[in-house]
Coordinates of C-alpha atoms in Angstrom, one line a residue:
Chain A
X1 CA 5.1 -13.5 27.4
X2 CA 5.2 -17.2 29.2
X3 CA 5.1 -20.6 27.1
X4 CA 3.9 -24.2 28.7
X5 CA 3.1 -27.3 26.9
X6 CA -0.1 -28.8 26.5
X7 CA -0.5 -32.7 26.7
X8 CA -4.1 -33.2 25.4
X9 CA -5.6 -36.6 25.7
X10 CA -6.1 -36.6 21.7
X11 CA -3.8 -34.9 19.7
X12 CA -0.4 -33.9 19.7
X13 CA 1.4 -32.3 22.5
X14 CA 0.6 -28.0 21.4
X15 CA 2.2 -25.2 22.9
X16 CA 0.5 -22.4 25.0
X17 CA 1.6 -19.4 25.1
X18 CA 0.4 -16.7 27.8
X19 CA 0.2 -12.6 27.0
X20 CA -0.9 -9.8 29.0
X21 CA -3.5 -12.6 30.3
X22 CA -4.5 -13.9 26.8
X23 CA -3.9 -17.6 26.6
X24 CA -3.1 -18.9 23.0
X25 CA -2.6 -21.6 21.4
X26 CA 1.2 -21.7 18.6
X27 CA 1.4 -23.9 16.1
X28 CA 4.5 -25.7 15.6
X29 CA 5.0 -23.4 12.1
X30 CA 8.6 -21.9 11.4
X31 CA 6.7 -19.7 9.6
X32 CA 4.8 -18.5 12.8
X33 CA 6.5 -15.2 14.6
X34 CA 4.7 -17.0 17.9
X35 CA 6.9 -20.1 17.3
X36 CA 9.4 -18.4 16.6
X37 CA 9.7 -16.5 19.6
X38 CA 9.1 -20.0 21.5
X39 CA 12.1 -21.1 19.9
X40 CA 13.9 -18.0 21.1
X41 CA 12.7 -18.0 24.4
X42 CA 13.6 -21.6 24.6
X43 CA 17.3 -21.0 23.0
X44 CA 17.6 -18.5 25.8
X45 CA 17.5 -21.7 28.3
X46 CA 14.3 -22.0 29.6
X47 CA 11.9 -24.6 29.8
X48 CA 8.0 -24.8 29.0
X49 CA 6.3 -26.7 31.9
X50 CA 2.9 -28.3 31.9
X51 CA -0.2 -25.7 31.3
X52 CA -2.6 -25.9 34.1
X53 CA -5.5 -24.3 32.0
X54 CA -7.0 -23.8 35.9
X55 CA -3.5 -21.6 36.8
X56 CA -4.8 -19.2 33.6
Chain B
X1 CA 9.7 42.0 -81.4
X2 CA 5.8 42.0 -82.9
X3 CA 3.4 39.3 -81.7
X4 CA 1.7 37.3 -84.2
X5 CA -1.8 36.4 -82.5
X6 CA -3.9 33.9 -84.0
X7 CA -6.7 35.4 -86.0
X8 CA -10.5 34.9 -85.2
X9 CA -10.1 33.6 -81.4
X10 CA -12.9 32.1 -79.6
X11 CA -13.7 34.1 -76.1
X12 CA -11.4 32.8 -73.7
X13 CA -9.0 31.3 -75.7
X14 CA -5.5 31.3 -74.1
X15 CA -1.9 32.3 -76.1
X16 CA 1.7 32.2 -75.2
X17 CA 4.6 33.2 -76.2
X18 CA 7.9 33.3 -74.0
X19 CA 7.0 34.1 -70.9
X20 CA 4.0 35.3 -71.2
X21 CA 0.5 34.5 -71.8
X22 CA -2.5 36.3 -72.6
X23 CA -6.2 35.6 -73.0
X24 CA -9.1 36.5 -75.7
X25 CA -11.8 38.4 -73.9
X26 CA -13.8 38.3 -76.8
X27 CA -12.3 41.8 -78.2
X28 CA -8.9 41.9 -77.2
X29 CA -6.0 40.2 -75.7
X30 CA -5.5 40.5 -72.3
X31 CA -2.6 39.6 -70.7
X32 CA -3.3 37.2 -67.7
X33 CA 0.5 35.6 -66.6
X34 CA 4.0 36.1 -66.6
X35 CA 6.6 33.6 -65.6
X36 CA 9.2 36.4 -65.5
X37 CA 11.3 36.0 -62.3
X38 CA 10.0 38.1 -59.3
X39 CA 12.8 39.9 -57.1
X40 CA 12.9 39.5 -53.7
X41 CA 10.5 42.0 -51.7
X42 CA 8.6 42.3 -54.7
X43 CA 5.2 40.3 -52.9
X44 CA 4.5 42.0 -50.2
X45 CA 1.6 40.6 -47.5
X46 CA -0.2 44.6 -48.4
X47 CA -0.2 43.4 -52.4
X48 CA -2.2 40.1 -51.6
X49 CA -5.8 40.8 -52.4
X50 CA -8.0 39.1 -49.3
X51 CA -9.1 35.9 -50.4
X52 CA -6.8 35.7 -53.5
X53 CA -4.5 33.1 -52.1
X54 CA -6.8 30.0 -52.2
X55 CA -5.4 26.3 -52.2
X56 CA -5.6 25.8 -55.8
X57 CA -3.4 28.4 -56.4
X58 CA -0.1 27.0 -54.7
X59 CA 1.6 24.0 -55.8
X60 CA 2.2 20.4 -54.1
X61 CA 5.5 21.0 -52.0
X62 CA 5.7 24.9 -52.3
X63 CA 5.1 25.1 -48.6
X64 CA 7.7 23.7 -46.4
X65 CA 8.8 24.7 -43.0
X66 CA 11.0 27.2 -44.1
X67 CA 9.1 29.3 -45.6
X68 CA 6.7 30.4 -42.8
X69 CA 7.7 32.6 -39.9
X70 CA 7.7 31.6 -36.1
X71 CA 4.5 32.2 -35.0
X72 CA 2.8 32.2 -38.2
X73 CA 0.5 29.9 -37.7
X74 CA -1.5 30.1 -34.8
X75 CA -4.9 28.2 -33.7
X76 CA -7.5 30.9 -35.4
X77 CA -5.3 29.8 -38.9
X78 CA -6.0 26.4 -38.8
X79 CA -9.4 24.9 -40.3
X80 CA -11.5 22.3 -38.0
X81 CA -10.5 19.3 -38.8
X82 CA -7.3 20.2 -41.2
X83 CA -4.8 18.6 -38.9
X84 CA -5.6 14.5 -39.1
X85 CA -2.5 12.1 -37.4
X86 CA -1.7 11.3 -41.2
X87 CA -0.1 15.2 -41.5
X88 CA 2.0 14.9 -38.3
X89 CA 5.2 13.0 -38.4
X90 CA 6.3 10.7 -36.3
X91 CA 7.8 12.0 -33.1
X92 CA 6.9 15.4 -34.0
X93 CA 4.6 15.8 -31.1
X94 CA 6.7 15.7 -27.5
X95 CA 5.7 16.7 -23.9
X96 CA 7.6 20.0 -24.3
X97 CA 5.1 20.9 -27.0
X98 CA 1.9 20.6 -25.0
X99 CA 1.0 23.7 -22.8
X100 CA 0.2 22.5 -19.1
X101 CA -3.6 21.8 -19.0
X102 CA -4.0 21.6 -23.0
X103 CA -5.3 17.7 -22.7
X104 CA -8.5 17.7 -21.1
X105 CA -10.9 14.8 -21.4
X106 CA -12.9 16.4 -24.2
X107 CA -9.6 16.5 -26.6
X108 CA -9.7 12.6 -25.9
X109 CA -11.3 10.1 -28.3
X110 CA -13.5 7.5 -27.0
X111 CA -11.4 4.3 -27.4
X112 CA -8.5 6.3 -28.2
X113 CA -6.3 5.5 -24.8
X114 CA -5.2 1.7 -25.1
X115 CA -3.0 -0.2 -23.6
X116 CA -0.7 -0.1 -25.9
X117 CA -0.3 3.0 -26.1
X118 CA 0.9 2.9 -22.1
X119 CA 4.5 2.5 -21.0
X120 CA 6.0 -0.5 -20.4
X121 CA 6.9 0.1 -16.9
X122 CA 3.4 1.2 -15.9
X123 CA 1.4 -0.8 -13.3
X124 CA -2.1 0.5 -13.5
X125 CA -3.0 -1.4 -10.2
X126 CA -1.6 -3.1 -7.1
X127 CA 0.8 -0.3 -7.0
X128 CA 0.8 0.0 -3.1
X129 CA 2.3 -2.7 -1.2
X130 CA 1.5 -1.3 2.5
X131 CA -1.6 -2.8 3.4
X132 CA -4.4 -0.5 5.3
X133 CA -2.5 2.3 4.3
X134 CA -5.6 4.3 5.0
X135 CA -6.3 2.6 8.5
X136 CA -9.4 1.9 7.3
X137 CA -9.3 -1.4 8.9
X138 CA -8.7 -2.4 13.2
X139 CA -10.3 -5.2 14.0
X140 CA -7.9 -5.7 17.3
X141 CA -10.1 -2.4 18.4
X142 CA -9.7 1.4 18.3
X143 CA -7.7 2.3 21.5
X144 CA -5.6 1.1 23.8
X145 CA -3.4 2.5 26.7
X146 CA -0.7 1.7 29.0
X147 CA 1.4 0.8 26.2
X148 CA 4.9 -0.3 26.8
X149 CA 6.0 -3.3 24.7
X150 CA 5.9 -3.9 21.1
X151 CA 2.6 -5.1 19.3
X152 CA 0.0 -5.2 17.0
X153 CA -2.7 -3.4 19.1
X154 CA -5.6 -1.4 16.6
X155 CA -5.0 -0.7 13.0
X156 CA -4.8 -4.4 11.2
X157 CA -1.0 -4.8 9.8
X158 CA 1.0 -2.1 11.9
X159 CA 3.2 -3.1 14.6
X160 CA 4.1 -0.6 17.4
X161 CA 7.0 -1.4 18.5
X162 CA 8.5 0.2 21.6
X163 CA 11.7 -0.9 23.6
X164 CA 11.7 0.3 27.4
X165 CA 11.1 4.0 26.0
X166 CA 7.9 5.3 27.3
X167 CA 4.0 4.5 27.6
X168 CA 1.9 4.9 25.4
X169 CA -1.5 4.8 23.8
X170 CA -2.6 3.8 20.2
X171 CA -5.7 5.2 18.7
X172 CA -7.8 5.1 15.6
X173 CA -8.5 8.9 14.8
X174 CA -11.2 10.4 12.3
X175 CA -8.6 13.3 12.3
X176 CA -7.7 12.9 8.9
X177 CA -6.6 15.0 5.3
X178 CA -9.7 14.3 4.0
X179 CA -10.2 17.6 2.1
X180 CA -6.4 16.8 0.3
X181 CA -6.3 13.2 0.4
X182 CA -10.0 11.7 0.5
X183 CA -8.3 9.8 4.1
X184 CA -10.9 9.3 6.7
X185 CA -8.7 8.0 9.7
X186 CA -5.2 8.0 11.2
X187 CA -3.5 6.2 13.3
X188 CA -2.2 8.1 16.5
X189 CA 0.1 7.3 18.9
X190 CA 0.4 9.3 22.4
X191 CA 3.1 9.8 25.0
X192 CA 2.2 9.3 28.2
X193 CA 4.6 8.8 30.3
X194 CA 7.5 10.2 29.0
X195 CA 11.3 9.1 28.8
X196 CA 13.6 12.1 27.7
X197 CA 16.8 9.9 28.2
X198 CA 16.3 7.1 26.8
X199 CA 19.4 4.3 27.3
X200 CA 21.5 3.5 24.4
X201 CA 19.6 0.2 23.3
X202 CA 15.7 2.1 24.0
X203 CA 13.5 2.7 20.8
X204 CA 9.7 4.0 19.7
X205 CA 8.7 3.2 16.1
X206 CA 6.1 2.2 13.9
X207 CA 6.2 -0.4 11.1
X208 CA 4.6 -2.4 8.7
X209 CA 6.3 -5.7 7.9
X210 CA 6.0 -7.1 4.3
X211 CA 6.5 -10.5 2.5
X212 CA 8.5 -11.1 0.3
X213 CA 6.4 -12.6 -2.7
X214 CA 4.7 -9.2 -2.8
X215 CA 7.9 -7.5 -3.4
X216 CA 9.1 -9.2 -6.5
X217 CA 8.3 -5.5 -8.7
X218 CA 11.2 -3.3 -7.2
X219 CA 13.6 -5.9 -8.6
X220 CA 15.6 -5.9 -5.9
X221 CA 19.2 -7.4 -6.3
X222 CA 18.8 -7.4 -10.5
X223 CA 21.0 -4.6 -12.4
X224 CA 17.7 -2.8 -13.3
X225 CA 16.5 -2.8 -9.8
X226 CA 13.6 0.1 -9.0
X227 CA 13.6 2.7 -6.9
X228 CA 11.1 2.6 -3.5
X229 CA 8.9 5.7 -3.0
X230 CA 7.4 6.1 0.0
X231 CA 3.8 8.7 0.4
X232 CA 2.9 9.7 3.6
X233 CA 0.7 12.2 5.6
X234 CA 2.0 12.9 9.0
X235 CA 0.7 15.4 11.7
X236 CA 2.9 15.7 14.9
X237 CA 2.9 18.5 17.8
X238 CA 7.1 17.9 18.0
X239 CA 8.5 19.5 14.7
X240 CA 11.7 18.7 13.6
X241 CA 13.4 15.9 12.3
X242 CA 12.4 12.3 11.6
X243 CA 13.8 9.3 9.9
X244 CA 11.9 6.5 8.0
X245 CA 14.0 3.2 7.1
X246 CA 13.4 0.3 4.7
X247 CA 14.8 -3.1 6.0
X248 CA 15.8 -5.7 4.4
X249 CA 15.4 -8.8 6.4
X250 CA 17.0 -11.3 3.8
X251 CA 19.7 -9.6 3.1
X252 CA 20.9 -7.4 6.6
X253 CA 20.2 -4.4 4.7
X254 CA 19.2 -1.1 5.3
X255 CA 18.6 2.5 4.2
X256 CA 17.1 5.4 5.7
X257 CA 15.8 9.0 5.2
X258 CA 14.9 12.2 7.1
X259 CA 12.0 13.9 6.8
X260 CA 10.8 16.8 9.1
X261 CA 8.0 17.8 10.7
X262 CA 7.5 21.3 9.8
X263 CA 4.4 22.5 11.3
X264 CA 2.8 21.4 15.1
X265 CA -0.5 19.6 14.6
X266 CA -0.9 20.0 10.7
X267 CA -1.2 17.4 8.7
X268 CA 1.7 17.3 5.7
X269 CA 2.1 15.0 3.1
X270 CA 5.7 13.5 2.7
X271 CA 7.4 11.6 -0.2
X272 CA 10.6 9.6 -0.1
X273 CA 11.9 7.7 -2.8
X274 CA 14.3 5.5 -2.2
X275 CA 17.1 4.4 -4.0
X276 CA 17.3 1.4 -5.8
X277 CA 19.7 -1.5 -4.6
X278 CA 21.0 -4.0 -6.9
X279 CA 22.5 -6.2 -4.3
X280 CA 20.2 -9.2 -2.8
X281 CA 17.1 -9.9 -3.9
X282 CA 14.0 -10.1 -1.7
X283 CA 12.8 -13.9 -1.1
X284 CA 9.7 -14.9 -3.3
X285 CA 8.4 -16.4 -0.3
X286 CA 6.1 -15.4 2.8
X287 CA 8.6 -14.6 5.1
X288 CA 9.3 -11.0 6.0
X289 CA 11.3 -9.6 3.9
X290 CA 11.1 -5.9 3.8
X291 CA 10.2 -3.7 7.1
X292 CA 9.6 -0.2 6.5
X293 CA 10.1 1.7 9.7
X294 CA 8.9 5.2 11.5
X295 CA 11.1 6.4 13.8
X296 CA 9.8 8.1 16.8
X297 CA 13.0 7.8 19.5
X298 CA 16.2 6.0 19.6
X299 CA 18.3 5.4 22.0
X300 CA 22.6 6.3 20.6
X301 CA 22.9 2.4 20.0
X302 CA 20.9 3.9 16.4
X303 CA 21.7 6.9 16.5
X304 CA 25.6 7.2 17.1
X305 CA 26.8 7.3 13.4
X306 CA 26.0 8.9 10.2
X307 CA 22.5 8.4 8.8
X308 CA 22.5 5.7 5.7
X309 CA 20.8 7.2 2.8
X310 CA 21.8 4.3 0.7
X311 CA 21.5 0.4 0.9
X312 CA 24.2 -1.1 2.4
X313 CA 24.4 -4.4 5.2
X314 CA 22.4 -2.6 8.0
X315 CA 25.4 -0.7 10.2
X316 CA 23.0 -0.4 13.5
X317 CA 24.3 3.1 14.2
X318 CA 23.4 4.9 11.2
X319 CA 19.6 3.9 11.3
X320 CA 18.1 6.8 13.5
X321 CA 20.9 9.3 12.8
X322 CA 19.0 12.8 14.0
X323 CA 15.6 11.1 15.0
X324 CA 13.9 13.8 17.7
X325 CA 12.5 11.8 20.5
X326 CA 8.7 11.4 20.6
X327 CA 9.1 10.1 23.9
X328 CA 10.9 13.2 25.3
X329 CA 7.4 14.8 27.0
X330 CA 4.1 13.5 28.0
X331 CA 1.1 14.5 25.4
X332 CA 3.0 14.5 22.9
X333 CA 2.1 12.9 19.9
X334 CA 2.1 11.6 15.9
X335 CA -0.3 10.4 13.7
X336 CA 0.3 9.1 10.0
X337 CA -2.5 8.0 7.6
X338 CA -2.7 7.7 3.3
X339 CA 0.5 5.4 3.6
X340 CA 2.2 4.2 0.4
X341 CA 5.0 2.3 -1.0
X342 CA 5.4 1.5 -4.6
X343 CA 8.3 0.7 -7.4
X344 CA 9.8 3.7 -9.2
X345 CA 10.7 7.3 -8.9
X346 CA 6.9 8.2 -9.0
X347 CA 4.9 8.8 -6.2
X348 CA 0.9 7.8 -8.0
X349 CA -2.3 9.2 -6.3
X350 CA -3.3 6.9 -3.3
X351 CA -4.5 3.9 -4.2
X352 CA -7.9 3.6 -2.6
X353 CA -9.2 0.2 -2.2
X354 CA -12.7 -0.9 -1.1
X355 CA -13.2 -1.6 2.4
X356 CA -13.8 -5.2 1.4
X357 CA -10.4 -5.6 -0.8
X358 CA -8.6 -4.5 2.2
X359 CA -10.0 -6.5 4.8
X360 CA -9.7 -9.6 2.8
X361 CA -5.3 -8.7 2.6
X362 CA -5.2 -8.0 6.1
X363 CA -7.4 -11.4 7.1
X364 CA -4.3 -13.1 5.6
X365 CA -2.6 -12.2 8.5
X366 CA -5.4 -11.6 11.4
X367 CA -9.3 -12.8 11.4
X368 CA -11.6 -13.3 13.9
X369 CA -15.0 -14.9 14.6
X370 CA -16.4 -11.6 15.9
X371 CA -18.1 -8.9 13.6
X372 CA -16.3 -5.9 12.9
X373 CA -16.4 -3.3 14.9
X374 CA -16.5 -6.2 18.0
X375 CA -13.4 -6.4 19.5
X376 CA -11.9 -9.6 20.6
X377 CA -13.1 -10.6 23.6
X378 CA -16.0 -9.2 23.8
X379 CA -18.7 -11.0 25.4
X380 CA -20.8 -11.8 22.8
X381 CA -22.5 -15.1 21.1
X382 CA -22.6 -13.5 17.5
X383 CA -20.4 -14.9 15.5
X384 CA -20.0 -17.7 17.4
X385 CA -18.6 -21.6 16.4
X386 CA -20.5 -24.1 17.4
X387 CA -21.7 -27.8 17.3
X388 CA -24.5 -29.5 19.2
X389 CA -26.9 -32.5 19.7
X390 CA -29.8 -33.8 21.8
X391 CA -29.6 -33.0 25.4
X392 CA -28.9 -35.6 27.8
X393 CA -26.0 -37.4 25.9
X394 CA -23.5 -38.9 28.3
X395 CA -20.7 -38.5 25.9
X396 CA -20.7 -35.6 23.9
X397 CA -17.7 -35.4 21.8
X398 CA -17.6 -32.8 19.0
X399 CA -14.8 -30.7 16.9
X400 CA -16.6 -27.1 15.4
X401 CA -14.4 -25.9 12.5
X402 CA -13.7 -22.3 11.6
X403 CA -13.3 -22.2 8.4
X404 CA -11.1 -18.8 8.1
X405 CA -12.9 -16.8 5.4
X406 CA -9.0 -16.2 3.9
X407 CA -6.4 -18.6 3.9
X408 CA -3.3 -17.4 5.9
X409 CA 0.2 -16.5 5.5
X410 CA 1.0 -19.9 7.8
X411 CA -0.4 -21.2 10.4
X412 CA -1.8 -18.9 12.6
X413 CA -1.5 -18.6 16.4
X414 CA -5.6 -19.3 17.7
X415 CA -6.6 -18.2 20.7
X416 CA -10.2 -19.4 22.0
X417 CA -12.9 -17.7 23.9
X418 CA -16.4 -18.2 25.5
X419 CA -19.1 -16.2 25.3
X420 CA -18.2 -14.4 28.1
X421 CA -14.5 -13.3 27.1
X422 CA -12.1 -15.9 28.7
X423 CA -9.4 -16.9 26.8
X424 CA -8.6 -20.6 26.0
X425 CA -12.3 -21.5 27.2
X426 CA -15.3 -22.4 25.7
X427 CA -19.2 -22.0 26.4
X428 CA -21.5 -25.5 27.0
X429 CA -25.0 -26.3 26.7
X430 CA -27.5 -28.3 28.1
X431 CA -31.2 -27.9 28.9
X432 CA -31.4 -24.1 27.7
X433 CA -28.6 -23.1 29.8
X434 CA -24.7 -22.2 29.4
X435 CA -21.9 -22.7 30.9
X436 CA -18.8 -20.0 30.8
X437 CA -14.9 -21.0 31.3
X438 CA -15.1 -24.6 30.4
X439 CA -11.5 -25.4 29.5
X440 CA -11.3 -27.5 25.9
X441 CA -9.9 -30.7 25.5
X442 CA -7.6 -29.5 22.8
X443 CA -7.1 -26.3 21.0
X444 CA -4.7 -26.2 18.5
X445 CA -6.1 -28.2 15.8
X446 CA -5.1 -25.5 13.3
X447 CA -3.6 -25.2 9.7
X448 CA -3.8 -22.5 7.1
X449 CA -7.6 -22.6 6.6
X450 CA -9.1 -23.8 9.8
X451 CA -9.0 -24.4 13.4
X452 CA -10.5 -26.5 15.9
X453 CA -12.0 -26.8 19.7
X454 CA -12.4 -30.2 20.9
X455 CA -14.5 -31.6 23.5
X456 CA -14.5 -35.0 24.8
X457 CA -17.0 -36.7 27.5
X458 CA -18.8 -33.7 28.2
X459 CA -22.9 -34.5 29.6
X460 CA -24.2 -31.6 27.5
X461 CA -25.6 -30.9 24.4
X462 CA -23.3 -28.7 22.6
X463 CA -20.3 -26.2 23.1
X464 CA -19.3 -23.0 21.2
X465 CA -17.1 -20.2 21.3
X466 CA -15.4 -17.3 19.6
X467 CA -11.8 -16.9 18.5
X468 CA -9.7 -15.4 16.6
X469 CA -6.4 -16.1 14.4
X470 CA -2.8 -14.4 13.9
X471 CA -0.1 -15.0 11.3
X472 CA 1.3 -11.8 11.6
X473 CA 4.9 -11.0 10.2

């Protein structure tokens, strides 16, 4: 499992998250077990870079 | 002494005198009744002419209880229709007095079962809080291999979770009790690549995860807090010893139980009840708040101490106490269907649901565009979301909603394909022909009930694509 952020001309920065080859899009939800493993992931000290929807 | 009859009697005139009493038969007196005491033994059943004793002959109150024999009175003595609910008294009918099988439907009145007449601590539905119990419902798909990390993967609401212990593939069986338990599929899991010493911190189980307002009926935490019983039908080729767990994720609580395997590759049914834990209450919210866990393997980190068969805060070495390792060969396997968890000592029937009912619960937490039995994915147009205009615009901006059919537990995690399968793409159109692996302009325009694709300054005509939605626990 992999995380980036997506800057979307419209709308609100999103995050993507990237699983077994399945790209997906988390909400920003504490309620969501996906955002709440970006939270983790990111506690753990790393850093979700830019998606490249074209490095998929 | 001499007895001084009347003179000229009409027939049938009646005479006393002390005791006695006699009667004209129209030429002499004959006498009829005598009150004189009667000694004990004197009435014997032999001196009873048949038919002499008849109702009008034996007074209000003369019969009570004591006078008639243990077993006197037996069903061939007893008129149709002579006992009425007005001649029993209260409480004098208990459960100890009713032979097994004596209540059949016939004996049962129309109208006469009401609900008032039902327990207080009854629930007559709802009783199961495991969703798909009867893996009736996958709508990830029906097999997958090469398993080695945790997931939901085929049947909708069960997570397989495993931790560096093995690989493994998950299938949707029609091996089922269906001649005991009316189940049409299982759930299996297979071993195939085996890991017969597995480190301390390594683990194989299967759960389902469950929110907390759905729990509110075990009372959790309250002084009259209910007991959890836990139906199962499991079919393994390891015998031996097992342990399923209840855990309580608000509180850091935990309790498990053994069960065993008793038979390779037979399906038995197994029933745990829990006990009851008056210490911290589940969360009426949508949170997880109770996970009930099948053990398959288990590293010593779980399996160190002594196993907790009551609640207490969650001690991780007594979890797995004794749990025989799935994992230990390859082809080895374990399937469970007809699952069920429900308040109380009493472990009901199964509570079959129609396919429909069930879908609908486990939408809350997964849906997709695709129909069922299409796995996500799949390279398919039906089912699609879409939006589209004339050809030949310049600009073509659009947002096609899907509207989930169920709202869901929170936002859900969407993930976007085209008609051909590729993730986080979309399909165009123009002039009768599509385009695959077009990348969106934006994609998580989501919330509870719907989500979005966006496309912005695109020369076509149109866009669509499939998806699907998670909220799991």
């Amino acid at each position: 499992m992999n995380f980036f952020i997506s800057n979307p001309t419209i709308g609100e920065p999103f995050i993507v998250m990237v699983t077994n080859g399945t790209t997906s899009f988390v909400p920003s939800d504490p309620a969501n077990t996906d955002y709440q493993a970006y939270l983790a992931w990111v506690a753990e000290g790393n850093t979700a870079e830019e998606w490249n929807p074209d490095a998929d | 002494m001499p007895i001084d009859f009347p003179n000229s009697p009409a027939n049938g005139a009646t005479f006393s005198t002390g005791d006695k009493t006699w009667q004209f038969d129209g030429v002499s007196w004959v006498l009829v009744a005598s009150n004189a005491s009667i000694g004990n033994s004197a009435i014997t059943e032999a001196k009873i002419a048949s038919g002499a004793v008849t109702a009008d002959k034996i007074g209000a109150l003369a019969v009570t209880t004591g006078k008639i024999d243990s077993n006197a009175v037996t069903a061939g003595k007893i008129a149709s229709n002579a006992v009425t609910e007005g001649k029993i008294d209260a409480s004098a009918v208990t459960s100890a007095k009713i032979a097994a099988g004596a209540v059949v439907e016939a004996g049962i009145a129309a109208n006469a079962v009401t609900t008032g007449k039902l327990g207080t601590d009854v629930q007559l539905g709802y009783r199961n809080v495991v969703i798909n119990g009867a893996m009736q419902i996958a709508q990830r798909g029906t097999s997958v291999s090469g398993i080695t990390t945790s997931g939901y993967r085929t049947v909708d609401r069960f997570q397989f979770q495993v931790g560096t212990m093995g690989t493994w593939t998950q299938t949707v069986e029609t091996d089922a009790p269906f001649a005991a338990a009316g189940m049409n599929k299982s759930v299996k899991v297979l071993c195939t690549t085996a890991d017969a010493s597995p480190a301390a911190g390594d683990l194989v189980a299967f759960v389902q995860r469950i929110e907390g307002q759905n729990l509110q009926q075990f009372l959790k935490g309250a002084d009259s807090a209910k007991q959890f019983t836990l139906t199962f039908w499991v079919k393994s080729n390891v015998t031996g010893t097992y342990i399923a767990e209840l855990l309580d994720a608000d509180n850091t609580r935990q309790v498990s139980a053994a069960y065993t395997v008793s038979a390779s590759g037979t399906w038995e049914k197994k029933t745990i009840t829990f006990p009851a834990d008056t210490t911290g209450a589940f969360n009426n919210d949508n949170d997880t708040s109770l996970t009930v866990a099948w053990w398959l393997g288990a590293g010593t980190n779980f399996t160190s101490g002594t196993l907790q068969t009551t609640w207490v805060s969650t001690v991780t070495a007594n979890r797995a106490v004794g749990q025989t390792n799935l994992a230990a060969a390859t082809n080895n396997y374990w399937q469970i269907t007809g699952v069920q968890l429900e308040a109380g000592s009493v472990a009901t029937p199964f509570e079959f649901e129609d396919f429909s009912t069930t879908l609908r619960k486990c939408e809350r937490y997964f849906e997709k565009t695709y129909e069922q039995g299409v796995n996500p994915a799949a390279a398919t147009n039906v089912g699609f979301v879409g939006a589209g205009g004339p050809d030949g615009v310049a600009n073509f901006y659009a947002f096609p909603t899907w509207r989930y059919r169920t709202e869901k537990r929170a936002t859900p995690t969407v993930t976007i394909y085209d008609i051909a399968g590729n993730s986080a793409r979309i399909t165009t159109w123009q002039s009768g022909f599509s385009t695959n692996n077009v990348t969106p302009d934006n994609g998580n325009w989501t919330n509870g009930t719907t989500a979005h694709a966006v496309l912005e300054n695109g020369a076509i005509s149109g866009f669509y694509y499939q998806a699907v939605s998670s909220a799991e626990l």
